[in-house]
């Protein structure tokens, strides 16, 4: 016999925990969420929940809920999961009704429902119908405050989930008019990001990695929304909402210290795609100039928009190497705004500080950083001295870019010297233009072929001996092209003599027909 009461008491802590999650993720001010709870309570009262079996070995409970179509619900207490056969994602009325049916053996379902409904403080639909920035902000605050308790810290990993859940509820109140929808979604994205960022920094422990992931995810979402704004006509009635977003951006950027690069990405996105009027940019510049800025580099953003080259040049007199990420973001912004002169001014100003900056980039991301920086400098004309300074800053992470530059200018001796300084593999050498050098200056590549063939021989396996022979074949072709066959014959004879004890290598040399 299945004793539901015993199961409920045995799994009390997990049932309470699941209902706490339900109470946190379903909001009484949202009509759809209120409907889920109402219908779940109806199912409990009308005994529509039927428990079939409980497998104690695996702690799995199976139940069904009589509805328009009967739904099968499985609770895996050990795996901490609850699933339903209905197509609805997240919390459905069937899952909640099963939880409440178990909860009635532990505590009062009516008190739980009353406590949940008591948290309703505003009418979402009424707020949505009052189309003002303040009412939209109240909607965001109403949803978010439901997750917050003053004396309880929220685990950092939950912030992304909270944002997704809150935005899902807020987007249900989206205006019907097509031109208003992207503005509404962007407004709510920024409001949720700003409010959650504030809460994030109120906590005793801030997990930097999780916050970076959180803000990056929101940035990507806003990027997608801004693309849909481009093709929509801007209404005069939208100006107050743009004003409010402008203030929210200031709050995001300046309210708390830290993570300036991630925050500036959001700031740049809005000033690039949304807040595009020059009058608005001038107002923001005046506001910023009146503040005591910790990051005066932000002023350059508006010098770029307003094409104030004199002010930009003056502000570039003092570069702070630790903030070079900001300057690179500004370069990208300047190119997008088709202000090539501003981009060139910044690139020349930061050039002396690149080496120090690149060395501090995490080695996992250094190659990508070098590739991005190089793509910027390719768009401006550098002197030979500046080019050497640039490639010197790249170091071994810029071998590919420097190789292309040397090949383009026919500086083959320097190309060979570069790859002798930073040895890699014969495959990487070929990727960086070995074939071209062997064609144009075959005598120069002989030492490189020798080095990589010897590296293969050191591994002492037949497979690597075969690889060494392949390299020697290319070396032989280069020697023939350079008119140095007498050198080649002496070289291969010396190799055979040096490794005469390696029988497998001697056999591969004979098979490869490397002998005169």
Short mmCIF file of C-alpha atoms in Angstrom, two decimals, residues 24-501:
data_model
loop_
_atom_site.label_atom_id
_atom_site.label_comp_id
_atom_site.label_asym_id
_atom_site.label_seq_id
_atom_site.Cartn_x
_atom_site.Cartn_y
_atom_site.Cartn_z
CA UNK A 24 9.81 32.71 -6.03
CA UNK A 25 9.41 32.01 -9.73
CA UNK A 26 5.64 32.42 -10.07
CA UNK A 27 4.49 35.96 -9.39
CA UNK A 28 0.96 36.74 -8.11
CA UNK A 29 0.89 39.98 -10.12
CA UNK A 30 1.30 38.08 -13.39
CA UNK A 31 -2.04 36.79 -14.66
CA UNK A 32 -0.58 33.61 -16.20
CA UNK A 33 1.24 32.70 -12.96
CA UNK A 34 -1.84 33.40 -10.84
CA UNK A 35 -3.82 31.12 -13.15
CA UNK A 36 -1.33 28.26 -12.63
CA UNK A 37 -1.70 28.47 -8.83
CA UNK A 38 -5.48 28.85 -9.02
CA UNK A 39 -5.90 25.76 -11.19
CA UNK A 40 -3.42 23.76 -9.11
CA UNK A 41 -5.42 24.55 -5.95
CA UNK A 42 -8.61 23.57 -7.80
CA UNK A 43 -7.05 20.18 -8.69
CA UNK A 44 -6.04 19.57 -5.06
CA UNK A 45 -9.50 20.49 -3.71
CA UNK A 46 -11.24 18.27 -6.26
CA UNK A 47 -8.88 15.33 -5.66
CA UNK A 48 -7.77 15.36 -9.29
CA UNK A 49 -4.26 14.27 -8.22
CA UNK A 50 -3.87 10.48 -8.05
CA UNK A 51 -0.69 8.90 -6.65
CA UNK A 52 0.13 5.56 -8.26
CA UNK A 53 3.39 4.19 -6.93
CA UNK A 54 6.48 5.08 -4.95
CA UNK A 55 9.73 3.19 -5.62
CA UNK A 56 11.53 3.65 -2.31
CA UNK A 57 14.81 2.18 -3.61
CA UNK A 58 15.11 5.07 -6.09
CA UNK A 59 12.90 7.59 -4.22
CA UNK A 60 10.70 8.09 -7.32
CA UNK A 61 7.00 8.96 -7.00
CA UNK A 62 4.58 8.64 -9.92
CA UNK A 63 1.27 10.50 -10.07
CA UNK A 64 -1.35 11.62 -12.57
CA UNK A 65 -3.47 14.75 -12.70
CA UNK A 66 -6.94 14.55 -14.24
CA UNK A 67 -7.29 17.55 -16.54
CA UNK A 68 -8.63 18.19 -20.03
CA UNK A 69 -6.00 15.58 -20.82
CA UNK A 70 -4.58 13.51 -18.00
CA UNK A 71 -0.98 14.48 -17.27
CA UNK A 72 1.65 12.14 -15.85
CA UNK A 73 3.98 13.67 -13.23
CA UNK A 74 7.15 11.98 -11.95
CA UNK A 75 8.97 13.24 -8.86
CA UNK A 76 12.55 12.02 -8.47
CA UNK A 77 13.43 12.99 -4.90
CA UNK A 78 16.95 11.63 -5.10
CA UNK A 79 17.66 13.37 -8.41
CA UNK A 80 15.88 16.53 -7.22
CA UNK A 81 13.73 16.73 -10.39
CA UNK A 82 10.05 16.87 -11.24
CA UNK A 83 8.78 16.23 -14.77
CA UNK A 84 5.40 16.36 -16.46
CA UNK A 85 4.06 14.88 -19.70
CA UNK A 86 2.32 18.13 -20.70
CA UNK A 87 4.05 20.39 -23.28
CA UNK A 88 4.41 23.43 -21.00
CA UNK A 89 7.96 24.41 -20.06
CA UNK A 90 8.89 25.35 -16.50
CA UNK A 91 6.24 25.24 -13.79
CA UNK A 92 2.87 23.94 -14.98
CA UNK A 93 -0.32 23.51 -12.96
CA UNK A 94 0.21 19.72 -12.87
CA UNK A 95 3.62 19.87 -11.18
CA UNK A 96 2.38 22.47 -8.69
CA UNK A 97 -0.78 20.48 -7.90
CA UNK A 98 1.30 17.37 -7.12
CA UNK A 99 3.56 19.39 -4.82
CA UNK A 100 0.58 20.95 -3.05
CA UNK A 101 -1.13 17.56 -2.73
CA UNK A 102 1.95 16.30 -0.88
CA UNK A 103 2.25 19.52 1.11
CA UNK A 104 -1.23 19.12 2.59
CA UNK A 105 0.15 16.21 4.68
CA UNK A 106 2.81 18.53 6.12
CA UNK A 107 1.21 21.95 6.48
CA UNK A 108 -1.74 24.10 5.42
CA UNK A 109 -2.10 24.52 1.65
CA UNK A 110 -4.53 27.39 2.20
CA UNK A 111 -1.99 29.29 4.31
CA UNK A 112 0.68 28.74 1.67
CA UNK A 113 -1.63 30.09 -1.04
CA UNK A 114 -2.68 33.09 1.09
CA UNK A 115 0.94 33.90 1.86
CA UNK A 116 1.79 33.72 -1.85
CA UNK A 117 -1.12 35.95 -2.88
CA UNK A 118 -0.33 38.47 -0.14
CA UNK A 119 2.84 39.40 -2.04
CA UNK A 120 0.77 40.93 -4.81
CA UNK A 121 1.24 44.69 -4.45
CA UNK A 122 0.45 46.01 -7.93
CA UNK A 123 -1.68 45.16 -10.90
CA UNK A 124 0.65 44.40 -13.79
CA UNK A 125 -1.97 44.92 -16.46
CA UNK A 126 -2.91 48.31 -15.01
CA UNK A 127 0.75 49.38 -14.94
CA UNK A 128 1.27 48.12 -18.49
CA UNK A 129 -1.68 50.18 -19.69
CA UNK A 130 -0.14 53.35 -18.23
CA UNK A 131 2.60 53.79 -20.82
CA UNK A 132 5.19 55.83 -18.98
CA UNK A 133 8.82 55.09 -18.09
CA UNK A 134 7.99 55.16 -14.37
CA UNK A 135 5.24 52.56 -14.71
CA UNK A 136 7.51 50.29 -16.74
CA UNK A 137 10.22 50.66 -14.12
CA UNK A 138 7.71 49.84 -11.36
CA UNK A 139 6.83 46.64 -13.22
CA UNK A 140 10.50 45.63 -13.31
CA UNK A 141 10.96 46.49 -9.63
CA UNK A 142 7.81 44.58 -8.66
CA UNK A 143 9.01 41.40 -10.35
CA UNK A 144 12.57 41.65 -9.04
CA UNK A 145 11.82 42.55 -5.43
CA UNK A 146 9.96 39.26 -5.21
CA UNK A 147 13.33 37.49 -5.35
CA UNK A 148 15.02 39.67 -2.77
CA UNK A 149 15.04 39.33 1.00
CA UNK A 150 17.14 41.86 2.87
CA UNK A 151 18.80 39.37 5.17
CA UNK A 152 19.28 36.56 2.63
CA UNK A 153 22.12 36.49 0.10
CA UNK A 154 21.35 35.21 -3.40
CA UNK A 155 23.92 32.73 -4.78
CA UNK A 156 25.81 34.39 -7.64
CA UNK A 157 24.97 31.61 -10.09
CA UNK A 158 21.23 32.37 -9.71
CA UNK A 159 21.38 35.92 -11.08
CA UNK A 160 21.23 34.84 -14.74
CA UNK A 161 18.29 32.58 -13.96
CA UNK A 162 16.50 35.38 -12.08
CA UNK A 163 17.01 37.75 -15.02
CA UNK A 164 15.62 35.21 -17.51
CA UNK A 165 12.64 34.46 -15.30
CA UNK A 166 11.87 38.14 -14.62
CA UNK A 167 12.12 39.10 -18.30
CA UNK A 168 9.86 36.21 -19.26
CA UNK A 169 7.16 37.63 -16.98
CA UNK A 170 7.73 41.23 -18.04
CA UNK A 171 7.59 40.42 -21.74
CA UNK A 172 4.10 39.01 -21.28
CA UNK A 173 2.95 42.61 -20.78
CA UNK A 174 4.56 43.81 -24.01
CA UNK A 175 2.64 46.45 -26.02
CA UNK A 176 0.76 45.19 -29.07
CA UNK A 177 2.13 47.87 -31.42
CA UNK A 178 5.06 46.56 -33.44
CA UNK A 179 7.09 49.78 -33.19
CA UNK A 180 6.87 49.75 -29.38
CA UNK A 181 7.89 46.13 -28.82
CA UNK A 182 11.69 46.41 -29.26
CA UNK A 183 11.79 49.59 -27.13
CA UNK A 184 9.84 47.81 -24.38
CA UNK A 185 12.11 44.74 -24.47
CA UNK A 186 15.27 46.87 -24.47
CA UNK A 187 13.95 49.02 -21.61
CA UNK A 188 13.20 45.94 -19.51
CA UNK A 189 16.58 44.36 -20.32
CA UNK A 190 18.38 47.48 -19.14
CA UNK A 191 16.17 47.90 -16.06
CA UNK A 192 16.70 44.27 -14.99
CA UNK A 193 20.45 44.48 -15.66
CA UNK A 194 20.80 47.69 -13.65
CA UNK A 195 18.71 46.53 -10.70
CA UNK A 196 20.37 43.10 -10.52
CA UNK A 197 23.84 44.64 -10.83
CA UNK A 198 23.07 46.85 -7.85
CA UNK A 199 21.90 43.84 -5.86
CA UNK A 200 24.90 41.81 -6.98
CA UNK A 201 27.33 44.34 -5.52
CA UNK A 202 25.39 44.61 -2.25
CA UNK A 203 26.37 41.03 -1.41
CA UNK A 204 29.30 40.13 0.81
CA UNK A 205 30.91 37.99 -1.86
CA UNK A 206 31.04 38.99 -5.55
CA UNK A 207 32.01 36.20 -7.95
CA UNK A 208 33.71 38.12 -10.78
CA UNK A 209 33.49 35.29 -13.29
CA UNK A 210 29.75 34.75 -12.75
CA UNK A 211 29.03 38.48 -12.96
CA UNK A 212 30.96 38.74 -16.24
CA UNK A 213 28.93 35.83 -17.64
CA UNK A 214 25.71 37.43 -16.40
CA UNK A 215 26.35 40.84 -17.97
CA UNK A 216 27.68 39.28 -21.19
CA UNK A 217 24.49 37.26 -21.61
CA UNK A 218 22.36 40.37 -21.14
CA UNK A 219 24.60 42.30 -23.56
CA UNK A 220 24.10 39.66 -26.25
CA UNK A 221 20.35 39.78 -25.75
CA UNK A 222 20.33 43.59 -26.05
CA UNK A 223 22.47 43.38 -29.18
CA UNK A 224 19.79 41.25 -30.85
CA UNK A 225 17.03 43.65 -29.82
CA UNK A 226 18.88 46.73 -31.13
CA UNK A 227 19.07 45.10 -34.57
CA UNK A 228 15.27 45.06 -34.72
CA UNK A 229 15.10 48.74 -33.72
CA UNK A 230 17.05 49.88 -36.78
CA UNK A 231 14.21 49.29 -39.23
CA UNK A 232 11.47 50.88 -37.10
CA UNK A 233 10.46 54.53 -37.23
CA UNK A 234 11.14 56.47 -34.02
CA UNK A 235 8.05 58.08 -32.48
CA UNK A 236 8.13 61.33 -30.53
CA UNK A 237 6.29 59.55 -27.68
CA UNK A 238 9.36 57.31 -27.21
CA UNK A 239 11.63 60.18 -26.12
CA UNK A 240 10.77 59.93 -22.38
CA UNK A 241 11.66 56.22 -22.47
CA UNK A 242 14.98 56.99 -24.14
CA UNK A 243 15.62 59.62 -21.45
CA UNK A 244 14.98 57.05 -18.72
CA UNK A 245 17.29 54.52 -20.41
CA UNK A 246 19.96 57.22 -20.59
CA UNK A 247 19.69 57.63 -16.79
CA UNK A 248 19.71 53.86 -16.22
CA UNK A 249 22.94 53.64 -18.25
CA UNK A 250 24.56 56.23 -15.99
CA UNK A 251 23.43 54.24 -12.97
CA UNK A 252 24.89 51.05 -14.42
CA UNK A 253 28.19 52.69 -15.31
CA UNK A 254 28.83 54.80 -12.22
CA UNK A 255 26.82 53.42 -9.27
CA UNK A 256 29.37 50.72 -8.41
CA UNK A 257 33.06 50.37 -9.21
CA UNK A 258 34.50 47.52 -11.20
CA UNK A 259 33.79 45.62 -14.41
CA UNK A 260 34.14 48.84 -16.39
CA UNK A 261 34.94 47.02 -19.65
CA UNK A 262 31.75 44.94 -19.56
CA UNK A 263 29.62 47.92 -18.52
CA UNK A 264 31.17 50.12 -21.20
CA UNK A 265 30.21 47.56 -23.85
CA UNK A 266 26.56 48.09 -22.87
CA UNK A 267 27.05 51.87 -22.76
CA UNK A 268 28.64 51.90 -26.23
CA UNK A 269 25.89 49.69 -27.65
CA UNK A 270 23.18 52.16 -26.65
CA UNK A 271 25.05 55.23 -27.89
CA UNK A 272 25.82 53.46 -31.14
CA UNK A 273 22.40 52.00 -31.95
CA UNK A 274 19.72 53.64 -29.81
CA UNK A 275 20.68 57.07 -28.44
CA UNK A 276 21.82 58.37 -31.81
CA UNK A 277 20.81 62.07 -31.73
CA UNK A 278 23.75 64.50 -31.57
CA UNK A 279 21.77 66.82 -29.28
CA UNK A 280 21.42 63.98 -26.76
CA UNK A 281 25.13 63.18 -27.06
CA UNK A 282 26.02 66.83 -26.37
CA UNK A 283 23.78 66.83 -23.27
CA UNK A 284 25.47 63.65 -22.01
CA UNK A 285 28.91 65.15 -22.59
CA UNK A 286 28.00 68.24 -20.58
CA UNK A 287 26.67 66.02 -17.79
CA UNK A 288 29.85 63.93 -17.72
CA UNK A 289 32.11 66.97 -17.72
CA UNK A 290 30.34 68.17 -14.58
CA UNK A 291 31.05 64.87 -12.78
CA UNK A 292 34.21 63.76 -11.04
CA UNK A 293 34.91 60.89 -13.40
CA UNK A 294 36.98 57.90 -12.37
CA UNK A 295 37.26 57.00 -16.05
CA UNK A 296 37.76 60.21 -18.06
CA UNK A 297 38.35 58.00 -21.13
CA UNK A 298 34.54 57.85 -21.47
CA UNK A 299 34.56 61.48 -22.63
CA UNK A 300 36.33 60.32 -25.79
CA UNK A 301 33.16 58.49 -26.79
CA UNK A 302 31.33 61.78 -27.21
CA UNK A 303 34.28 63.51 -28.83
CA UNK A 304 34.06 60.77 -31.46
CA UNK A 305 30.30 61.19 -31.94
CA UNK A 306 30.59 64.99 -32.13
CA UNK A 307 33.82 64.82 -34.21
CA UNK A 308 35.66 67.08 -31.79
CA UNK A 309 39.19 66.05 -32.82
CA UNK A 310 40.90 68.80 -30.81
CA UNK A 311 39.31 67.69 -27.53
CA UNK A 312 40.02 64.05 -28.37
CA UNK A 313 43.68 64.78 -29.07
CA UNK A 314 44.01 66.66 -25.79
CA UNK A 315 42.38 63.84 -23.82
CA UNK A 316 44.78 61.34 -25.43
CA UNK A 317 47.83 63.12 -24.05
CA UNK A 318 47.66 60.94 -20.94
CA UNK A 319 47.05 57.26 -21.68
CA UNK A 320 46.49 54.88 -18.78
CA UNK A 321 47.83 51.48 -19.96
CA UNK A 322 45.63 49.57 -17.49
CA UNK A 323 42.56 50.91 -19.31
CA UNK A 324 43.63 50.00 -22.82
CA UNK A 325 40.52 47.82 -23.22
CA UNK A 326 38.49 51.04 -23.06
CA UNK A 327 40.53 52.59 -25.85
CA UNK A 328 40.16 49.52 -28.05
CA UNK A 329 36.40 49.66 -27.53
CA UNK A 330 36.49 53.31 -28.57
CA UNK A 331 38.47 52.44 -31.70
CA UNK A 332 35.83 49.92 -32.72
CA UNK A 333 33.13 52.50 -31.99
CA UNK A 334 34.95 55.15 -34.08
CA UNK A 335 35.17 52.84 -37.09
CA UNK A 336 31.47 52.00 -36.76
CA UNK A 337 30.70 55.72 -36.72
CA UNK A 338 32.89 56.11 -39.83
CA UNK A 339 35.17 58.48 -37.93
CA UNK A 340 38.45 57.03 -39.25
CA UNK A 341 40.44 60.05 -38.14
CA UNK A 342 39.44 59.57 -34.49
CA UNK A 343 40.21 55.84 -34.70
CA UNK A 344 43.66 56.59 -36.14
CA UNK A 345 44.40 59.15 -33.41
CA UNK A 346 43.58 56.62 -30.67
CA UNK A 347 45.51 53.78 -32.33
CA UNK A 348 48.66 55.88 -32.66
CA UNK A 349 48.31 57.12 -29.07
CA UNK A 350 48.07 53.62 -27.55
CA UNK A 351 50.74 52.00 -29.74
CA UNK A 352 53.62 52.49 -27.22
CA UNK A 353 51.57 50.76 -24.48
CA UNK A 354 50.42 47.69 -26.43
CA UNK A 355 53.26 45.40 -25.42
CA UNK A 356 52.59 45.80 -21.71
CA UNK A 357 48.85 45.40 -22.28
CA UNK A 358 49.14 42.23 -24.39
CA UNK A 359 51.45 40.56 -21.89
CA UNK A 360 48.79 41.00 -19.19
CA UNK A 361 46.04 39.38 -21.26
CA UNK A 362 45.26 35.81 -20.18
CA UNK A 363 47.31 33.53 -22.43
CA UNK A 364 44.15 31.64 -23.44
CA UNK A 365 42.74 34.81 -25.03
CA UNK A 366 45.97 36.51 -26.10
CA UNK A 367 45.94 35.25 -29.71
CA UNK A 368 42.36 36.53 -30.16
CA UNK A 369 43.33 39.90 -28.66
CA UNK A 370 46.29 40.17 -31.03
CA UNK A 371 44.08 39.28 -34.00
CA UNK A 372 41.53 41.95 -33.05
CA UNK A 373 44.17 44.64 -32.49
CA UNK A 374 45.87 43.78 -35.78
CA UNK A 375 42.54 44.10 -37.64
CA UNK A 376 42.29 47.69 -36.34
CA UNK A 377 45.84 48.67 -37.31
CA UNK A 378 45.38 47.18 -40.80
CA UNK A 379 42.92 49.98 -41.49
CA UNK A 380 45.45 52.80 -41.01
CA UNK A 381 48.80 53.59 -42.64
CA UNK A 382 51.76 53.04 -40.30
CA UNK A 383 55.37 54.02 -40.80
CA UNK A 384 57.98 51.26 -40.86
CA UNK A 385 59.04 52.21 -37.35
CA UNK A 386 55.45 52.01 -36.11
CA UNK A 387 54.93 48.64 -37.79
CA UNK A 388 57.99 47.21 -36.09
CA UNK A 389 56.76 48.57 -32.77
CA UNK A 390 53.37 46.93 -33.36
CA UNK A 391 54.73 43.49 -34.25
CA UNK A 392 57.25 43.69 -31.43
CA UNK A 393 54.31 44.25 -29.06
CA UNK A 394 52.57 41.15 -30.43
CA UNK A 395 55.59 38.91 -29.68
CA UNK A 396 55.11 35.19 -30.30
CA UNK A 397 51.32 35.60 -30.27
CA UNK A 398 51.56 37.69 -33.44
CA UNK A 399 53.82 35.40 -35.47
CA UNK A 400 51.16 34.87 -38.15
CA UNK A 401 50.49 38.59 -38.58
CA UNK A 402 54.20 39.48 -38.61
CA UNK A 403 54.93 36.65 -41.07
CA UNK A 404 52.32 37.99 -43.49
CA UNK A 405 53.82 41.47 -43.19
CA UNK A 406 57.37 40.23 -43.90
CA UNK A 407 56.21 38.11 -46.84
CA UNK A 408 54.27 41.02 -48.30
CA UNK A 409 57.45 43.14 -48.27
CA UNK A 410 59.74 40.32 -49.46
CA UNK A 411 61.81 40.36 -46.27
CA UNK A 412 62.59 36.65 -46.31
CA UNK A 413 65.72 36.74 -44.14
CA UNK A 414 63.73 38.38 -41.35
CA UNK A 415 60.93 35.83 -41.88
CA UNK A 416 63.41 32.98 -41.34
CA UNK A 417 64.93 34.73 -38.30
CA UNK A 418 61.45 35.19 -36.81
CA UNK A 419 60.67 31.49 -37.05
CA UNK A 420 64.07 30.54 -35.70
CA UNK A 421 63.38 32.77 -32.70
CA UNK A 422 59.91 31.25 -32.12
CA UNK A 423 60.06 27.58 -33.22
CA UNK A 424 56.71 25.79 -33.48
CA UNK A 425 56.12 22.95 -35.97
CA UNK A 426 56.62 22.33 -39.67
CA UNK A 427 52.82 22.48 -40.15
CA UNK A 428 52.65 25.89 -38.49
CA UNK A 429 55.61 27.02 -40.61
CA UNK A 430 53.79 26.03 -43.78
CA UNK A 431 50.66 27.83 -42.58
CA UNK A 432 52.75 30.98 -42.18
CA UNK A 433 54.20 30.97 -45.71
CA UNK A 434 57.09 28.49 -45.86
CA UNK A 435 56.14 27.50 -49.42
CA UNK A 436 56.50 31.09 -50.64
CA UNK A 437 59.90 31.55 -49.00
CA UNK A 438 61.11 28.21 -50.37
CA UNK A 439 60.06 29.39 -53.82
CA UNK A 440 61.59 32.87 -53.63
CA UNK A 441 64.67 32.26 -51.44
CA UNK A 442 65.24 28.49 -51.19
CA UNK A 443 68.72 28.76 -49.67
CA UNK A 444 67.30 30.58 -46.61
CA UNK A 445 64.93 27.78 -45.58
CA UNK A 446 67.54 24.99 -45.42
CA UNK A 447 68.32 25.61 -41.70
CA UNK A 448 64.61 25.49 -40.86
CA UNK A 449 64.12 22.17 -42.63
CA UNK A 450 67.15 20.79 -40.82
CA UNK A 451 65.87 21.91 -37.41
CA UNK A 452 62.39 20.37 -37.79
CA UNK A 453 63.75 17.13 -39.30
CA UNK A 454 66.07 16.74 -36.30
CA UNK A 455 63.12 17.32 -33.94
CA UNK A 456 61.32 14.38 -35.57
CA UNK A 457 64.40 12.16 -35.32
CA UNK A 458 64.69 12.89 -31.59
CA UNK A 459 61.30 11.22 -31.03
CA UNK A 460 62.82 7.86 -32.11
CA UNK A 461 59.82 6.14 -33.66
CA UNK A 462 59.31 4.90 -37.19
CA UNK A 463 56.34 7.20 -37.69
CA UNK A 464 58.49 10.25 -36.80
CA UNK A 465 61.34 8.96 -38.98
CA UNK A 466 58.90 8.97 -41.90
CA UNK A 467 57.96 12.54 -41.04
CA UNK A 468 61.66 13.49 -40.95
CA UNK A 469 62.15 11.98 -44.41
CA UNK A 470 59.23 14.01 -45.77
CA UNK A 471 60.87 17.18 -44.44
CA UNK A 472 64.24 16.16 -45.93
CA UNK A 473 62.58 15.66 -49.31
CA UNK A 474 61.42 19.28 -49.20
CA UNK A 475 64.89 20.32 -48.08
CA UNK A 476 66.39 18.45 -51.05
CA UNK A 477 64.05 20.27 -53.46
CA UNK A 478 65.01 23.64 -51.92
CA UNK A 479 68.74 22.78 -52.16
CA UNK A 480 68.31 21.81 -55.82
CA UNK A 481 66.46 25.06 -56.55
CA UNK A 482 69.21 27.03 -54.79
CA UNK A 483 71.93 25.21 -56.76
CA UNK A 484 73.39 23.60 -53.62
CA UNK A 485 73.20 19.92 -54.45
CA UNK A 486 76.83 19.36 -53.40
CA UNK A 487 75.89 20.74 -49.98
CA UNK A 488 72.87 18.45 -49.89
CA UNK A 489 74.92 15.34 -50.70
CA UNK A 490 77.41 16.16 -47.92
CA UNK A 491 74.57 16.95 -45.53
CA UNK A 492 72.59 13.73 -46.03
CA UNK A 493 75.80 11.66 -45.85
CA UNK A 494 76.63 13.31 -42.51
CA UNK A 495 73.10 12.57 -41.25
CA UNK A 496 73.40 8.90 -42.19
CA UNK A 497 76.75 8.68 -40.48
CA UNK A 498 75.49 10.45 -37.33
CA UNK A 499 72.52 8.08 -36.95
CA UNK A 500 74.01 4.88 -38.34
CA UNK A 501 72.82 2.95 -35.27
#
